[in-house]
Coordinates of C-alpha atoms in Angstrom, one line a residue:
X1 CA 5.9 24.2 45.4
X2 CA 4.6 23.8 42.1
X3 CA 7.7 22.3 39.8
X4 CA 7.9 23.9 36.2
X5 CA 9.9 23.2 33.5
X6 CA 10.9 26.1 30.3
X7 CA 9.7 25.1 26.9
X8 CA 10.8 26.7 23.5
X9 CA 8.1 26.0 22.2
X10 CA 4.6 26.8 22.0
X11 CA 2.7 23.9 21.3
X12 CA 2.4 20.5 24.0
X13 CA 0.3 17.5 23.3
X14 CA -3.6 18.0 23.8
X15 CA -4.9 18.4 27.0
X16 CA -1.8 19.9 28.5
X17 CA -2.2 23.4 30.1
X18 CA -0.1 26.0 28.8
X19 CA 0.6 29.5 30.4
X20 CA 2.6 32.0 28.4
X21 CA 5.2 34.3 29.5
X22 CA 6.7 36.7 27.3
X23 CA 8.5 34.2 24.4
X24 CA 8.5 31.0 26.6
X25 CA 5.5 29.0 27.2
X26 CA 5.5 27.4 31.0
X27 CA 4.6 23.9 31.3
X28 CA 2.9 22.6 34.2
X29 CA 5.0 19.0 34.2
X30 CA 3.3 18.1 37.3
X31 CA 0.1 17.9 34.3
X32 CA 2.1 16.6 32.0
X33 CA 2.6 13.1 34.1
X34 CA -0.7 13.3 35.0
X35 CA -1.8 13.5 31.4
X36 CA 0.4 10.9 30.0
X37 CA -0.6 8.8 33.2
X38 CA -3.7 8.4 32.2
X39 CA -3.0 7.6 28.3
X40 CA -1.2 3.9 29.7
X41 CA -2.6 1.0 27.9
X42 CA -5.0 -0.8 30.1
X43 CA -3.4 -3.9 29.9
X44 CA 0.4 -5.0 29.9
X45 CA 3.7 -4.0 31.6
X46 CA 3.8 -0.8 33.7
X47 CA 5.2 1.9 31.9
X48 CA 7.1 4.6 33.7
X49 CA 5.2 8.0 33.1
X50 CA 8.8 10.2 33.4
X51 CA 10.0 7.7 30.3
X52 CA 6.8 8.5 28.5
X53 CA 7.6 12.4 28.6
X54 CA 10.9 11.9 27.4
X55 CA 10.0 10.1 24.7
X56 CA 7.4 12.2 23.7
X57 CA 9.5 15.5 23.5
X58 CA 12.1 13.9 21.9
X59 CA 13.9 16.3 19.6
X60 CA 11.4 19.0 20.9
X61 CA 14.1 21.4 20.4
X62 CA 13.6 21.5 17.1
X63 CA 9.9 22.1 16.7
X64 CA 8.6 19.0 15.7
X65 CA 7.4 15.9 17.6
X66 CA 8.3 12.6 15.9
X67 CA 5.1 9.7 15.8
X68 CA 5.6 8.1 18.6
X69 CA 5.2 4.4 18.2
X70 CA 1.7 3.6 19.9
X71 CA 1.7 1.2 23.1
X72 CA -1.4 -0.6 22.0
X73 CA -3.7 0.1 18.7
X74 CA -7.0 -2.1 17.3
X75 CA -5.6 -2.7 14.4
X76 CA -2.2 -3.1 13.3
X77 CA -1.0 -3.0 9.1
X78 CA 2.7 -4.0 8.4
X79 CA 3.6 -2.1 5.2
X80 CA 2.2 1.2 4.7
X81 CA 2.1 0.5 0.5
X82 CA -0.9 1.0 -1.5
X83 CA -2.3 -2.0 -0.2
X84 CA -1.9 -1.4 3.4
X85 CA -3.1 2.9 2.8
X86 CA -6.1 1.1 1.0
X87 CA -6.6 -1.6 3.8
X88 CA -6.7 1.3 6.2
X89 CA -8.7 3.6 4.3
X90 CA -11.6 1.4 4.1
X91 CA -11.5 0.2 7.5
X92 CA -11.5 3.8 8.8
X93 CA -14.5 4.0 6.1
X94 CA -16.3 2.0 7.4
X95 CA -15.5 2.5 11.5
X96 CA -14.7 6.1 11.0
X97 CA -14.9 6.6 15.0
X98 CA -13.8 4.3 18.1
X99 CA -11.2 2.2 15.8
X100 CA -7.4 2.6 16.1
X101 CA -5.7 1.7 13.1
X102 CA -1.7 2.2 13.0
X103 CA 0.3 1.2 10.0
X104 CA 4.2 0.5 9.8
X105 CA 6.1 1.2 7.1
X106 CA 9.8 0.9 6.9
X107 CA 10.3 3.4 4.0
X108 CA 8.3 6.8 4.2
X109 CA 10.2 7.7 0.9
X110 CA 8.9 4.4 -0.7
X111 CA 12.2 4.1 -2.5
X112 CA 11.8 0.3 -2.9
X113 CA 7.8 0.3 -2.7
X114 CA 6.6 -1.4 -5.4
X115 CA 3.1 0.5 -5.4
X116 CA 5.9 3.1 -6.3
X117 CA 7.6 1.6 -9.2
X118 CA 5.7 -0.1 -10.8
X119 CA 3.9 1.5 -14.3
X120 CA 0.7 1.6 -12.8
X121 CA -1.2 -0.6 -15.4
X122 CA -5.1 -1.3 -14.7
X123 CA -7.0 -3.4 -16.9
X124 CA -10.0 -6.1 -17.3
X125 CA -8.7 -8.0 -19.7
X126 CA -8.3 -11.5 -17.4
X127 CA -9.1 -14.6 -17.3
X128 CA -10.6 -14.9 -14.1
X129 CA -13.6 -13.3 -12.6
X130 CA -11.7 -12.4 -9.5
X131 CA -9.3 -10.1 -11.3
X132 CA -12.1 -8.8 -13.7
X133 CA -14.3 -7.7 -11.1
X134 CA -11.3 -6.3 -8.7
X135 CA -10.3 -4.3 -11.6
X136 CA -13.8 -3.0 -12.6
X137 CA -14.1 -1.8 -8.9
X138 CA -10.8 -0.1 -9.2
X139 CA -11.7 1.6 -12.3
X140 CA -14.7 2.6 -10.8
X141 CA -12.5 4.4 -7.7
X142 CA -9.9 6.1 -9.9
X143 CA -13.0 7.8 -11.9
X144 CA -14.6 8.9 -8.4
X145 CA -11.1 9.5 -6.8
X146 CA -12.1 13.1 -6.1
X147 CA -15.1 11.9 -3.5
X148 CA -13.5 9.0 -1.9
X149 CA -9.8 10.7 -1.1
X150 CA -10.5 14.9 -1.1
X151 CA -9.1 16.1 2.2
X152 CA -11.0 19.7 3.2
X153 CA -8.9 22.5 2.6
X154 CA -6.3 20.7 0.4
X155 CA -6.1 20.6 -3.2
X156 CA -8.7 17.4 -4.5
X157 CA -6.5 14.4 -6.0
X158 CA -5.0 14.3 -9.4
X159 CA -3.5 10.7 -10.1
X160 CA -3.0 11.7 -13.9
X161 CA -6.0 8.9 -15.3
X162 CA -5.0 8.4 -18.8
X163 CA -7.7 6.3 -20.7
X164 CA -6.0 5.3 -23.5
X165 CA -6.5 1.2 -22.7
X166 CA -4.7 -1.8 -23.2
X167 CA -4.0 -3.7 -26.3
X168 CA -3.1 -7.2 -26.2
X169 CA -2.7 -9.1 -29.4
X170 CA -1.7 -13.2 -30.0
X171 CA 0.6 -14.0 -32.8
X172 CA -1.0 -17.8 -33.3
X173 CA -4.2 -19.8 -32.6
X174 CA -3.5 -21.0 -29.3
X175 CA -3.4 -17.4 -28.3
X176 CA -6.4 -16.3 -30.2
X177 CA -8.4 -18.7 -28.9
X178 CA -7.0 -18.0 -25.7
X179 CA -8.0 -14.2 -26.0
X180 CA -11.9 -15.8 -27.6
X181 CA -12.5 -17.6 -24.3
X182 CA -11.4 -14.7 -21.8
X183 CA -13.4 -12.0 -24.1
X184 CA -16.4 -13.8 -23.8
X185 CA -15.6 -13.7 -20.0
X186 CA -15.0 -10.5 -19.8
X187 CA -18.2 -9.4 -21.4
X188 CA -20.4 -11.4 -18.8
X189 CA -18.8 -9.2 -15.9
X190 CA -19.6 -6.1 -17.8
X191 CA -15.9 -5.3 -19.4
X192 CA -16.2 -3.1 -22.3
X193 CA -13.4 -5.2 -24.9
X194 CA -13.1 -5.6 -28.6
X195 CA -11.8 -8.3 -30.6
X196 CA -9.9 -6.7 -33.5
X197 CA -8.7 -8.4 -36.5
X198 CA -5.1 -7.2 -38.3
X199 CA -6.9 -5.0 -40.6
X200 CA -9.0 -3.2 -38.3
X201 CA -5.6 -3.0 -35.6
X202 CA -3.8 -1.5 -38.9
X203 CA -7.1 1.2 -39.6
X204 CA -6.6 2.3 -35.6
X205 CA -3.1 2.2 -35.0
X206 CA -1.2 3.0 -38.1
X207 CA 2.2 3.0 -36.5
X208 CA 1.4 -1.1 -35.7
X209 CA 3.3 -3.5 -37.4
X210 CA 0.5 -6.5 -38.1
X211 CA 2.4 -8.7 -40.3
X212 CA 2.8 -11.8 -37.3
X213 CA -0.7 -10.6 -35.5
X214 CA -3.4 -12.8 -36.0
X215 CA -6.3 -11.1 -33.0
X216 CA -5.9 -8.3 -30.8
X217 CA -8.2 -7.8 -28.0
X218 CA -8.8 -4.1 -27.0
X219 CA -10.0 -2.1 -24.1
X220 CA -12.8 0.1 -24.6
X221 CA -13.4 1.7 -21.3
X222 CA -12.0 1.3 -17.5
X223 CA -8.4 1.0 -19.0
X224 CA -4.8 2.7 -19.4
X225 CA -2.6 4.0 -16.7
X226 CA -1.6 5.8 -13.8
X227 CA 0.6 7.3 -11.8
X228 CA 1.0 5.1 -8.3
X229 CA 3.0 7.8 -6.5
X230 CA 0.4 10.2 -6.6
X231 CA -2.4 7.3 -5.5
X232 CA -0.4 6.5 -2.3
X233 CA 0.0 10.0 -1.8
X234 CA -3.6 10.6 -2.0
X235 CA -4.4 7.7 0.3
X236 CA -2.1 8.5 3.1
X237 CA -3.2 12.2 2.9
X238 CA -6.7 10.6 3.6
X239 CA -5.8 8.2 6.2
X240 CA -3.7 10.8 8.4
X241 CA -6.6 13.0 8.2
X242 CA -8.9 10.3 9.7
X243 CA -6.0 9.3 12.2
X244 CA -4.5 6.9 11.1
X245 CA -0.8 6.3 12.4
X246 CA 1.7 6.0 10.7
X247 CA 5.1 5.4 12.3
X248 CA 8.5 4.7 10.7
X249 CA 9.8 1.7 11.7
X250 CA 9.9 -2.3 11.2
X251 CA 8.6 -5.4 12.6
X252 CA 11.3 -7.7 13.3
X253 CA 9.6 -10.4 15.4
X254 CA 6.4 -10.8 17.3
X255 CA 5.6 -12.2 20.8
X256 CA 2.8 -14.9 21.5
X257 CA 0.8 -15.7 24.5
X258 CA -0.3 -19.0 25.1
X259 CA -4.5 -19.6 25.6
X260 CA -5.5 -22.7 27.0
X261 CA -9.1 -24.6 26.8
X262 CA -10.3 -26.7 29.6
X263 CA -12.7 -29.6 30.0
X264 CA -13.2 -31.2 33.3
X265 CA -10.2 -30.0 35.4
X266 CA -7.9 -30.6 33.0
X267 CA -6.0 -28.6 29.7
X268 CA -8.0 -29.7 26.8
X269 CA -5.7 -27.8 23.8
X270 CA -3.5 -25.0 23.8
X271 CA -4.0 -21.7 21.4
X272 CA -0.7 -19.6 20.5
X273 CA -2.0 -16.1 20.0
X274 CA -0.1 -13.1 18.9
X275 CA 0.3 -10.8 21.8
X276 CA 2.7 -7.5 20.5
X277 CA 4.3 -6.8 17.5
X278 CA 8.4 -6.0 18.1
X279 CA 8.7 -2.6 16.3
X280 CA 12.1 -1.6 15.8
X281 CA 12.8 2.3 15.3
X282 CA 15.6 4.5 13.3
X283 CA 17.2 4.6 16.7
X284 CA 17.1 0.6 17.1
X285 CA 14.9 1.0 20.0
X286 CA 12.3 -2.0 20.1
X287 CA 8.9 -0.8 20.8
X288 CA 6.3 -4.1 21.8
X289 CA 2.8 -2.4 20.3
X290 CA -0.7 -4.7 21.7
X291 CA -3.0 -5.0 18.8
X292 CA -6.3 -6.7 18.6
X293 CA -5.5 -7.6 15.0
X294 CA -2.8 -7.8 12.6
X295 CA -2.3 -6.9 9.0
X296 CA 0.5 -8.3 6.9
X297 CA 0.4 -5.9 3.8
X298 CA 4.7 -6.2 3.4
X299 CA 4.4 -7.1 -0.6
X300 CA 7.1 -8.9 -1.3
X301 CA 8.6 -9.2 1.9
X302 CA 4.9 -10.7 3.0
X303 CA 6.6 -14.3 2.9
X304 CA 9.4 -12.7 5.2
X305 CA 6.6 -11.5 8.0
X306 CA 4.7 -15.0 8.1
X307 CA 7.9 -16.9 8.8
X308 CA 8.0 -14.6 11.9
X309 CA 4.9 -15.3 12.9
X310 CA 5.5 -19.0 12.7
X311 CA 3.6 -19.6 9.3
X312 CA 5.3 -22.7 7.7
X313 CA 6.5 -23.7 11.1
X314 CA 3.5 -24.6 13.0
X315 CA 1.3 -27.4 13.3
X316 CA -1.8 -27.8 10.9
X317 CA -2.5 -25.3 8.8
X318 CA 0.7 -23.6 10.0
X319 CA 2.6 -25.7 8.5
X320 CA 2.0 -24.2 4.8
X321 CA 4.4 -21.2 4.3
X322 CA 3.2 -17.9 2.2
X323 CA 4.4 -18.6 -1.1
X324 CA 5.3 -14.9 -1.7
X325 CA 8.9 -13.4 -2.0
X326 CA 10.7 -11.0 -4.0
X327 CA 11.3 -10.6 -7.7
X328 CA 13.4 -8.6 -9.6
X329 CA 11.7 -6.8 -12.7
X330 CA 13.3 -4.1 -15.0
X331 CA 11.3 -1.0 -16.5
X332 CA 13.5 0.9 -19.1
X333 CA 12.6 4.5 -20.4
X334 CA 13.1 4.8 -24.2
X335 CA 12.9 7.9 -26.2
X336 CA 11.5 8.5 -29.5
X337 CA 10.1 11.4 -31.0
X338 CA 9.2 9.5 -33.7
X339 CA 6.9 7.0 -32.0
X340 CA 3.0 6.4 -32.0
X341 CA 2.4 9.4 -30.0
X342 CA -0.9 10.6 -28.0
X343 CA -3.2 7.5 -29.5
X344 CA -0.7 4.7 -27.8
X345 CA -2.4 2.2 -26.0
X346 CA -0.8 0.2 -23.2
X347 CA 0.1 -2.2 -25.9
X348 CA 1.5 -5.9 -25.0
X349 CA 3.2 -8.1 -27.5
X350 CA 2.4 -12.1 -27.8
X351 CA 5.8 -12.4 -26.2
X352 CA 4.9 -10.3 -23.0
X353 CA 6.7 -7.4 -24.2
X354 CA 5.1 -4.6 -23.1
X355 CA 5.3 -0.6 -23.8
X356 CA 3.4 2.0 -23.1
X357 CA 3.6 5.8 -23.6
X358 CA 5.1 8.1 -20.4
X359 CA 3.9 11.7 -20.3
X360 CA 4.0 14.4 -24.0
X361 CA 7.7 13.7 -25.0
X362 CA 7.9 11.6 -27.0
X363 CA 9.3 9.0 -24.0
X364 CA 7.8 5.1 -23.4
X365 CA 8.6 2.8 -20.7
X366 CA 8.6 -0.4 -21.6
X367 CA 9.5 -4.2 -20.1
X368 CA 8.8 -7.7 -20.1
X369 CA 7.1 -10.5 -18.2
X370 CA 10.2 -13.1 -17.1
X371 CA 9.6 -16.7 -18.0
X372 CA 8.3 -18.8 -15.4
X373 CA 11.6 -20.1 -13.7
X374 CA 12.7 -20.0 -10.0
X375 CA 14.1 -16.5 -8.9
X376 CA 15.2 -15.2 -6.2
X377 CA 16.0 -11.5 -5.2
X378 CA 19.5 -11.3 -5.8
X379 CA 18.7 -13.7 -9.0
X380 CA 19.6 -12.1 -12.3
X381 CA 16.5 -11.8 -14.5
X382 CA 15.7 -14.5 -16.8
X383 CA 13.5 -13.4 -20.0

């Protein structure tokens, strides 16, 4: 006798038959096991098809399937920021087909994110090629956004470009000569900067007091600001469209598998290799997920990740750490109708004191680069 179970609902994963009767859509389960049967990883611990179900239609009631957190996936990003979306993007880019890429991301709100709070600055104005050429490239994709991110059938992405470029200006010669030797830098790699002297700063920027300013370097082209927000959005809305997972949840630990080499009978050296990733869930489940590679794109909490992975611990070159932890940093808002108005660059003073106009207002956000002393997270700021 063929066993059935009632749904409320009209939709089932793919593959699943469905047979409709009157409001209620019939489920063949005896399918259902069958399907999820055959989606078990290939490789690992036997996973009990019933439990697979149930976590699958978990809070079916309510019409809407959570992510399940994969078993196994290619390729595996912690931190679903703008540098994971963008890590993913351009994989899926360039392997748009038979490449599984799943990110994790703790906060789907990106309360704390900061591709999310920061003021979404981009210049060239560096001092190494590196950052010139990174920049240049990312100029290049905010002008183009609309062909690398449009999702058919949606609206094409807005990220609210505004080319108004950065100024940065030195108050004595060290700092002129400073912004001399990274000018004619910048100019090899193509950036589009002028040196201006007080006077000509004065002639463009009225509003500018130039009494203590001795240079100012300014950005022609490829400069200003964004919104970050909307960036992400557009990423993730790209990613999800070419598959990409994402699942709410966080990587607190990893398990390893040991690989051993052999010459003549006996064990040569021993490799410790990642095996699964320990994803834990809202519900403090822990999910192992199998990948063949692993991302860490965590930000701040990069440094965190590595320890877990036994960076800083290990022997060799394991025994380095990731020098990256958190910072705190302040952005205020500040209004002034009175202030310089459309023509503001994203101006920033020989101190590091930086400002920069937010939205038609008459509002800036503003802040300033800490001095290079030891902080932690829970530090207050120094500056």
């Amino acid at each position: 006798m063929l066993l059935r179970t009632l749904c409320k609902i009209s939709t089932v994963s793919p593959g699943i038959t469905r047979v409709k009767n009157g409001q209620h859509s019939f489920v063949k389960f005896g399918e259902i096991v069958r399907s999820f049967a055959t989606r078990l990883p290939g490789a690992g611990e036997y996973q009990d098809p019933w439990k697979l179900v149930k976590d699958e239609f978990t809070n079916i009631g309510e019409g809407v399937t959570k992510k399940a957190v994969p078993k196994q996936t290619d390729i595996l990003i912690i931190g679903g920021g703008l540098i994971g979306s963008s890590v993913a993007f351009w994989l899926k880019k360039r392997y748009p087909v038979g490449v599984s890429v799943t990110i994790i991301e703790r906060d789907h709100g990106y309360t704390r994110a900061a591709s999310a709070l920061s003021v979404g600055g981009i210049r060239q104005q560096f001092s190494r090629p590196e950052n010139i050429q990174m920049s240049m490239f990312g100029a290049e994709f905010l002008r183009n956004i609309k062909e690398y991110l449009s999702v058919l059938d949606l609206d094409p992405p807005d990220v609210q470009f505004h080319h108004q470029g950065y100024l940065l200006v030195a108050a004595d010669n060290e700092q002129a000569q400073a912004l001399h030797e990274n000018y004619k830098l910048q100019k090899v790699f193509g950036a589009h900067v002028d040196l201006m002297s007080p006077e000509q700063l004065k002639d463009k920027f009225p509003w500018l007091n130039t009494e203590d300013i001795i240079l100012g370097s300014y950005g022609l082209q490829n400069e200003g600001w964004f919104d970050p927000y909307l960036l992400l959005m557009a990423l993730r809305e790209k990613n999800e469209y070419h598959e990409v997972n994402y699942v709410q949840g966080e990587v607190t630990g990893f398990e390893f598998k040991t690989e051993r080499t052999y010459g003549a009978g006996n064990v040569i050296k021993e490799h410790k290799l990642l095996d699964n990733a320990l994803v834990q869930t809202d519900d403090e489940n822990i999910h192992p997920v199998k990948c063949a590679f692993c991302i860490n794109a965590a930000g701040p909490w990069a440094g965190e990740v590595s320890k877990m992975l036994g960076i800083g611990d290990g022997p060799g070159d394991l025994t380095l750490p990731l020098p990256v932890e958190p910072r705190k940093r302040y952005v205020y808002v500040i209004h002034t109708p009175d202030g310089p108005g459309l023509d503001c660059p994203f101006l920033v003073d020989s101190d590091g004191t930086y400002f920069r106009r937010e939205g038609l207002g008459g509002h800036y956000i503003c802040g300033a680069s800490p001095l290079a002393v030891s902080q932690s997270v829970n530090s207050p700021l120094v500056s």
